[in-house]
Every structure is written in structure tokens, then in C-alpha cells.
Amino acid sequence: QVQLIESGGELVQAGGSLRLSCAAAGDTFTPYSMAWFRQAPGKEREWISTLLWSTGSEYYADPLKDRFAISRDNAKNEVYLQLSDLKPEDTAIYYCAAGVSRKWAVAQSTGAERSFDTWGQGTQVTVSS
């Protein structure tokens, strides 16, 4: 069974950078889209970015697009999230997700959680002040 595994989260000082990875373990597959979300304690899950696999098109939540960047490795079926100029409010568990169907492309591109089929366990990012 395919699983998504996030890695790269750690404790970092404000203003620092991190690169998170999301790898597919088990069976190989080609998702239609992959995305990143995060959830801070006591808050709702927040969409960060979506990448459409076929074109490489990127979509971002407006407040984050200048500091976060999504990228991919087609051969490895991996997606990455580059976090820059980190702030304490970026502290959260960061999740990756994969969407299988082209049918849900619009929803996936706007970060609708229910349009994604597979989720990772998350990786903790903690930003100290």
C-alpha cells in the first residue's frame, strides 16, 4: 500500500529556512497533484500549496506564497516544500497529500482537503523566537 512520508521538520530559529520532503513508500504511482498543508495547535488545517504533476503548475495560499515554494521530482514521485524566513507562527505539523483524479483538479488547486486521497503522518516544524 502506498504511504506518504514527510521528513525534514525540526526546530529552527526565526528567520531560518527548512526544506521538507514528502516521499511515496511502497508501490509506485503517479499522482495527479500533490499538496502541502499544515496544522498548528488549536487551529484548523491550513492549505499551503498544490502542485499539478503533469504540468508543474503551482498554486499557493496568498499569505504564504512569498516565503514557501513547492517543487517536485517526477522520477521519485516526491514533492518538496522550501520554507524561508520562518516565523514562530509557522510552528505546526506539516502534511503532504496526494490527489489521484484529474476530475478534482480545480478543488486540488485551491486546497480543498477532501479532494486529496492519500495523506502522510506529518512532520513537526517548530520555529523559536
PDB file of C-alpha atoms in Angstrom:
ATOM      1  CA  GLN A   1       0.000   0.000   0.000  1.00  0.00           C
ATOM      2  CA  VAL A   2       1.254   3.436  -0.866  1.00  0.00           C
ATOM      3  CA  GLN A   3       2.101   5.692   2.016  1.00  0.00           C
ATOM      4  CA  LEU A   4       3.304   9.260   2.064  1.00  0.00           C
ATOM      5  CA  ILE A   5       6.123  10.031   4.439  1.00  0.00           C
ATOM      6  CA  GLU A   6       7.117  13.556   5.318  1.00  0.00           C
ATOM      7  CA  SER A   7      10.529  14.441   6.622  1.00  0.00           C
ATOM      8  CA  GLY A   8      12.713  17.442   7.289  1.00  0.00           C
ATOM      9  CA  GLY A   9      10.834  19.104  10.103  1.00  0.00           C
ATOM     10  CA  GLU A  10      12.899  20.300  13.036  1.00  0.00           C
ATOM     11  CA  LEU A  11      13.483  23.092  15.482  1.00  0.00           C
ATOM     12  CA  VAL A  12      14.727  26.217  13.742  1.00  0.00           C
ATOM     13  CA  GLN A  13      15.271  29.820  14.721  1.00  0.00           C
ATOM     14  CA  ALA A  14      13.075  32.569  13.395  1.00  0.00           C
ATOM     15  CA  GLY A  15      14.363  33.775  10.069  1.00  0.00           C
ATOM     16  CA  GLY A  16      15.780  30.400   9.186  1.00  0.00           C
ATOM     17  CA  SER A  17      14.904  28.003   6.409  1.00  0.00           C
ATOM     18  CA  LEU A  18      13.890  24.386   6.041  1.00  0.00           C
ATOM     19  CA  ARG A  19      13.265  22.011   3.206  1.00  0.00           C
ATOM     20  CA  LEU A  20      10.565  19.444   3.781  1.00  0.00           C
ATOM     21  CA  SER A  21      10.244  16.288   1.725  1.00  0.00           C
ATOM     22  CA  CYS A  22       7.339  14.006   1.009  1.00  0.00           C
ATOM     23  CA  ALA A  23       8.132  10.600  -0.409  1.00  0.00           C
ATOM     24  CA  ALA A  24       5.890   7.782  -1.524  1.00  0.00           C
ATOM     25  CA  ALA A  25       6.755   4.478   0.101  1.00  0.00           C
ATOM     26  CA  GLY A  26       5.673   1.154  -1.302  1.00  0.00           C
ATOM     27  CA  ASP A  27       4.018   0.907  -4.680  1.00  0.00           C
ATOM     28  CA  THR A  28       4.995   3.444  -7.266  1.00  0.00           C
ATOM     29  CA  PHE A  29       2.338   5.772  -8.539  1.00  0.00           C
ATOM     30  CA  THR A  30       1.885   8.987 -10.442  1.00  0.00           C
ATOM     31  CA  PRO A  31      -0.429  11.364  -8.642  1.00  0.00           C
ATOM     32  CA  TYR A  32      -2.374  13.998 -10.449  1.00  0.00           C
ATOM     33  CA  SER A  33      -1.489  16.516  -7.803  1.00  0.00           C
ATOM     34  CA  MET A  34       0.375  16.812  -4.557  1.00  0.00           C
ATOM     35  CA  ALA A  35      -0.044  19.394  -1.889  1.00  0.00           C
ATOM     36  CA  TRP A  36       1.166  20.656   1.440  1.00  0.00           C
ATOM     37  CA  PHE A  37      -0.938  21.554   4.438  1.00  0.00           C
ATOM     38  CA  ARG A  38      -0.146  22.476   7.987  1.00  0.00           C
ATOM     39  CA  GLN A  39      -1.940  22.482  11.289  1.00  0.00           C
ATOM     40  CA  ALA A  40      -0.928  24.478  14.306  1.00  0.00           C
ATOM     41  CA  PRO A  41      -2.116  23.531  17.792  1.00  0.00           C
ATOM     42  CA  GLY A  42      -5.708  24.567  18.339  1.00  0.00           C
ATOM     43  CA  LYS A  43      -6.180  25.693  14.757  1.00  0.00           C
ATOM     44  CA  GLU A  44      -7.758  24.297  11.637  1.00  0.00           C
ATOM     45  CA  ARG A  45      -5.701  22.640   8.987  1.00  0.00           C
ATOM     46  CA  GLU A  46      -4.385  25.235   6.577  1.00  0.00           C
ATOM     47  CA  TRP A  47      -3.619  24.763   2.919  1.00  0.00           C
ATOM     48  CA  ILE A  48      -0.190  25.910   1.784  1.00  0.00           C
ATOM     49  CA  SER A  49       0.381  24.880  -1.808  1.00  0.00           C
ATOM     50  CA  THR A  50      -0.562  22.454  -4.563  1.00  0.00           C
ATOM     51  CA  LEU A  51       1.486  21.205  -7.483  1.00  0.00           C
ATOM     52  CA  LEU A  52      -0.124  19.666 -10.550  1.00  0.00           C
ATOM     53  CA  TRP A  53       2.114  16.826 -11.574  1.00  0.00           C
ATOM     54  CA  SER A  54       1.548  16.843 -15.307  1.00  0.00           C
ATOM     55  CA  THR A  55       2.395  20.487 -15.846  1.00  0.00           C
ATOM     56  CA  GLY A  56       4.298  21.507 -12.771  1.00  0.00           C
ATOM     57  CA  SER A  57       1.815  24.291 -12.187  1.00  0.00           C
ATOM     58  CA  GLU A  58       1.975  25.682  -8.687  1.00  0.00           C
ATOM     59  CA  TYR A  59      -0.750  27.204  -6.572  1.00  0.00           C
ATOM     60  CA  TYR A  60      -0.292  28.908  -3.240  1.00  0.00           C
ATOM     61  CA  ALA A  61      -2.215  30.333  -0.386  1.00  0.00           C
ATOM     62  CA  ASP A  62      -1.703  34.068  -0.812  1.00  0.00           C
ATOM     63  CA  PRO A  63      -0.260  34.809   2.637  1.00  0.00           C
ATOM     64  CA  LEU A  64       2.457  32.206   2.203  1.00  0.00           C
ATOM     65  CA  LYS A  65       3.433  32.326  -1.444  1.00  0.00           C
ATOM     66  CA  ASP A  66       6.365  34.686  -0.970  1.00  0.00           C
ATOM     67  CA  ARG A  67       8.046  32.531   1.650  1.00  0.00           C
ATOM     68  CA  PHE A  68       7.121  28.977   0.710  1.00  0.00           C
ATOM     69  CA  ALA A  69       7.877  27.157  -2.521  1.00  0.00           C
ATOM     70  CA  ILE A  70       6.746  23.762  -3.725  1.00  0.00           C
ATOM     71  CA  SER A  71       8.754  21.598  -6.099  1.00  0.00           C
ATOM     72  CA  ARG A  72       8.840  18.045  -7.357  1.00  0.00           C
ATOM     73  CA  ASP A  73      10.921  15.124  -8.544  1.00  0.00           C
ATOM     74  CA  ASN A  74       8.920  13.188 -11.109  1.00  0.00           C
ATOM     75  CA  ALA A  75      11.204  10.166 -11.121  1.00  0.00           C
ATOM     76  CA  LYS A  76      10.929   9.728  -7.380  1.00  0.00           C
ATOM     77  CA  ASN A  77       7.315  10.794  -7.016  1.00  0.00           C
ATOM     78  CA  GLU A  78       8.426  13.207  -4.356  1.00  0.00           C
ATOM     79  CA  VAL A  79       7.359  16.685  -3.517  1.00  0.00           C
ATOM     80  CA  TYR A  80       9.245  19.275  -1.512  1.00  0.00           C
ATOM     81  CA  LEU A  81       8.404  22.403   0.358  1.00  0.00           C
ATOM     82  CA  GLN A  82      11.019  25.082   0.824  1.00  0.00           C
ATOM     83  CA  LEU A  83      10.287  27.236   3.832  1.00  0.00           C
ATOM     84  CA  SER A  84      12.036  30.584   4.073  1.00  0.00           C
ATOM     85  CA  ASP A  85      12.099  33.407   6.590  1.00  0.00           C
ATOM     86  CA  LEU A  86      10.390  31.236   9.142  1.00  0.00           C
ATOM     87  CA  LYS A  87       8.372  32.820  11.895  1.00  0.00           C
ATOM     88  CA  PRO A  88       7.129  31.451  15.215  1.00  0.00           C
ATOM     89  CA  GLU A  89       3.608  31.335  13.808  1.00  0.00           C
ATOM     90  CA  ASP A  90       4.836  28.834  11.230  1.00  0.00           C
ATOM     91  CA  THR A  91       5.133  26.278  14.012  1.00  0.00           C
ATOM     92  CA  ALA A  92       2.863  23.421  13.026  1.00  0.00           C
ATOM     93  CA  ILE A  93       2.688  19.879  11.829  1.00  0.00           C
ATOM     94  CA  TYR A  94       3.200  19.895   8.089  1.00  0.00           C
ATOM     95  CA  TYR A  95       1.390  17.320   5.987  1.00  0.00           C
ATOM     96  CA  CYS A  96       1.650  16.301   2.388  1.00  0.00           C
ATOM     97  CA  ALA A  97      -1.221  14.906   0.397  1.00  0.00           C
ATOM     98  CA  ALA A  98      -1.746  13.327  -2.991  1.00  0.00           C
ATOM     99  CA  GLY A  99      -4.710  13.590  -5.304  1.00  0.00           C
ATOM    100  CA  VAL A 100      -5.349  10.825  -7.799  1.00  0.00           C
ATOM    101  CA  SER A 101      -8.024  12.127 -10.103  1.00  0.00           C
ATOM    102  CA  ARG A 102      -7.893  14.812 -12.739  1.00  0.00           C
ATOM    103  CA  LYS A 103     -11.589  15.284 -12.107  1.00  0.00           C
ATOM    104  CA  TRP A 104     -10.795  17.111  -8.900  1.00  0.00           C
ATOM    105  CA  ALA A 105      -8.098  19.360 -10.333  1.00  0.00           C
ATOM    106  CA  VAL A 106      -9.863  22.598  -9.527  1.00  0.00           C
ATOM    107  CA  ALA A 107     -10.540  21.585  -5.960  1.00  0.00           C
ATOM    108  CA  GLN A 108      -6.984  20.331  -5.550  1.00  0.00           C
ATOM    109  CA  SER A 109      -5.597  23.569  -6.935  1.00  0.00           C
ATOM    110  CA  THR A 110      -7.438  25.562  -4.309  1.00  0.00           C
ATOM    111  CA  GLY A 111      -6.543  23.304  -1.431  1.00  0.00           C
ATOM    112  CA  ALA A 112      -9.811  21.515  -0.773  1.00  0.00           C
ATOM    113  CA  GLU A 113      -8.871  18.814   1.714  1.00  0.00           C
ATOM    114  CA  ARG A 114     -11.499  16.322   0.584  1.00  0.00           C
ATOM    115  CA  SER A 115     -10.134  16.276  -2.953  1.00  0.00           C
ATOM    116  CA  PHE A 116      -6.942  14.544  -1.829  1.00  0.00           C
ATOM    117  CA  ASP A 117      -6.846  10.796  -1.455  1.00  0.00           C
ATOM    118  CA  THR A 118      -3.722   9.998   0.498  1.00  0.00           C
ATOM    119  CA  TRP A 119      -2.160  11.780   3.451  1.00  0.00           C
ATOM    120  CA  GLY A 120       1.083  11.483   5.317  1.00  0.00           C
ATOM    121  CA  GLN A 121       1.550  11.424   9.062  1.00  0.00           C
ATOM    122  CA  GLY A 122       3.114  14.853   9.158  1.00  0.00           C
ATOM    123  CA  THR A 123       6.418  16.311  10.236  1.00  0.00           C
ATOM    124  CA  GLN A 124       6.812  18.792  13.058  1.00  0.00           C
ATOM    125  CA  VAL A 125       8.248  22.213  12.348  1.00  0.00           C
ATOM    126  CA  THR A 126       8.991  24.328  15.382  1.00  0.00           C
ATOM    127  CA  VAL A 127      10.216  27.890  14.995  1.00  0.00           C
ATOM    128  CA  SER A 128      11.724  29.520  18.040  1.00  0.00           C
ATOM    129  CA  SER A 129      11.622  33.241  18.667  1.00  0.00           C
TER     130      SER A 129
END
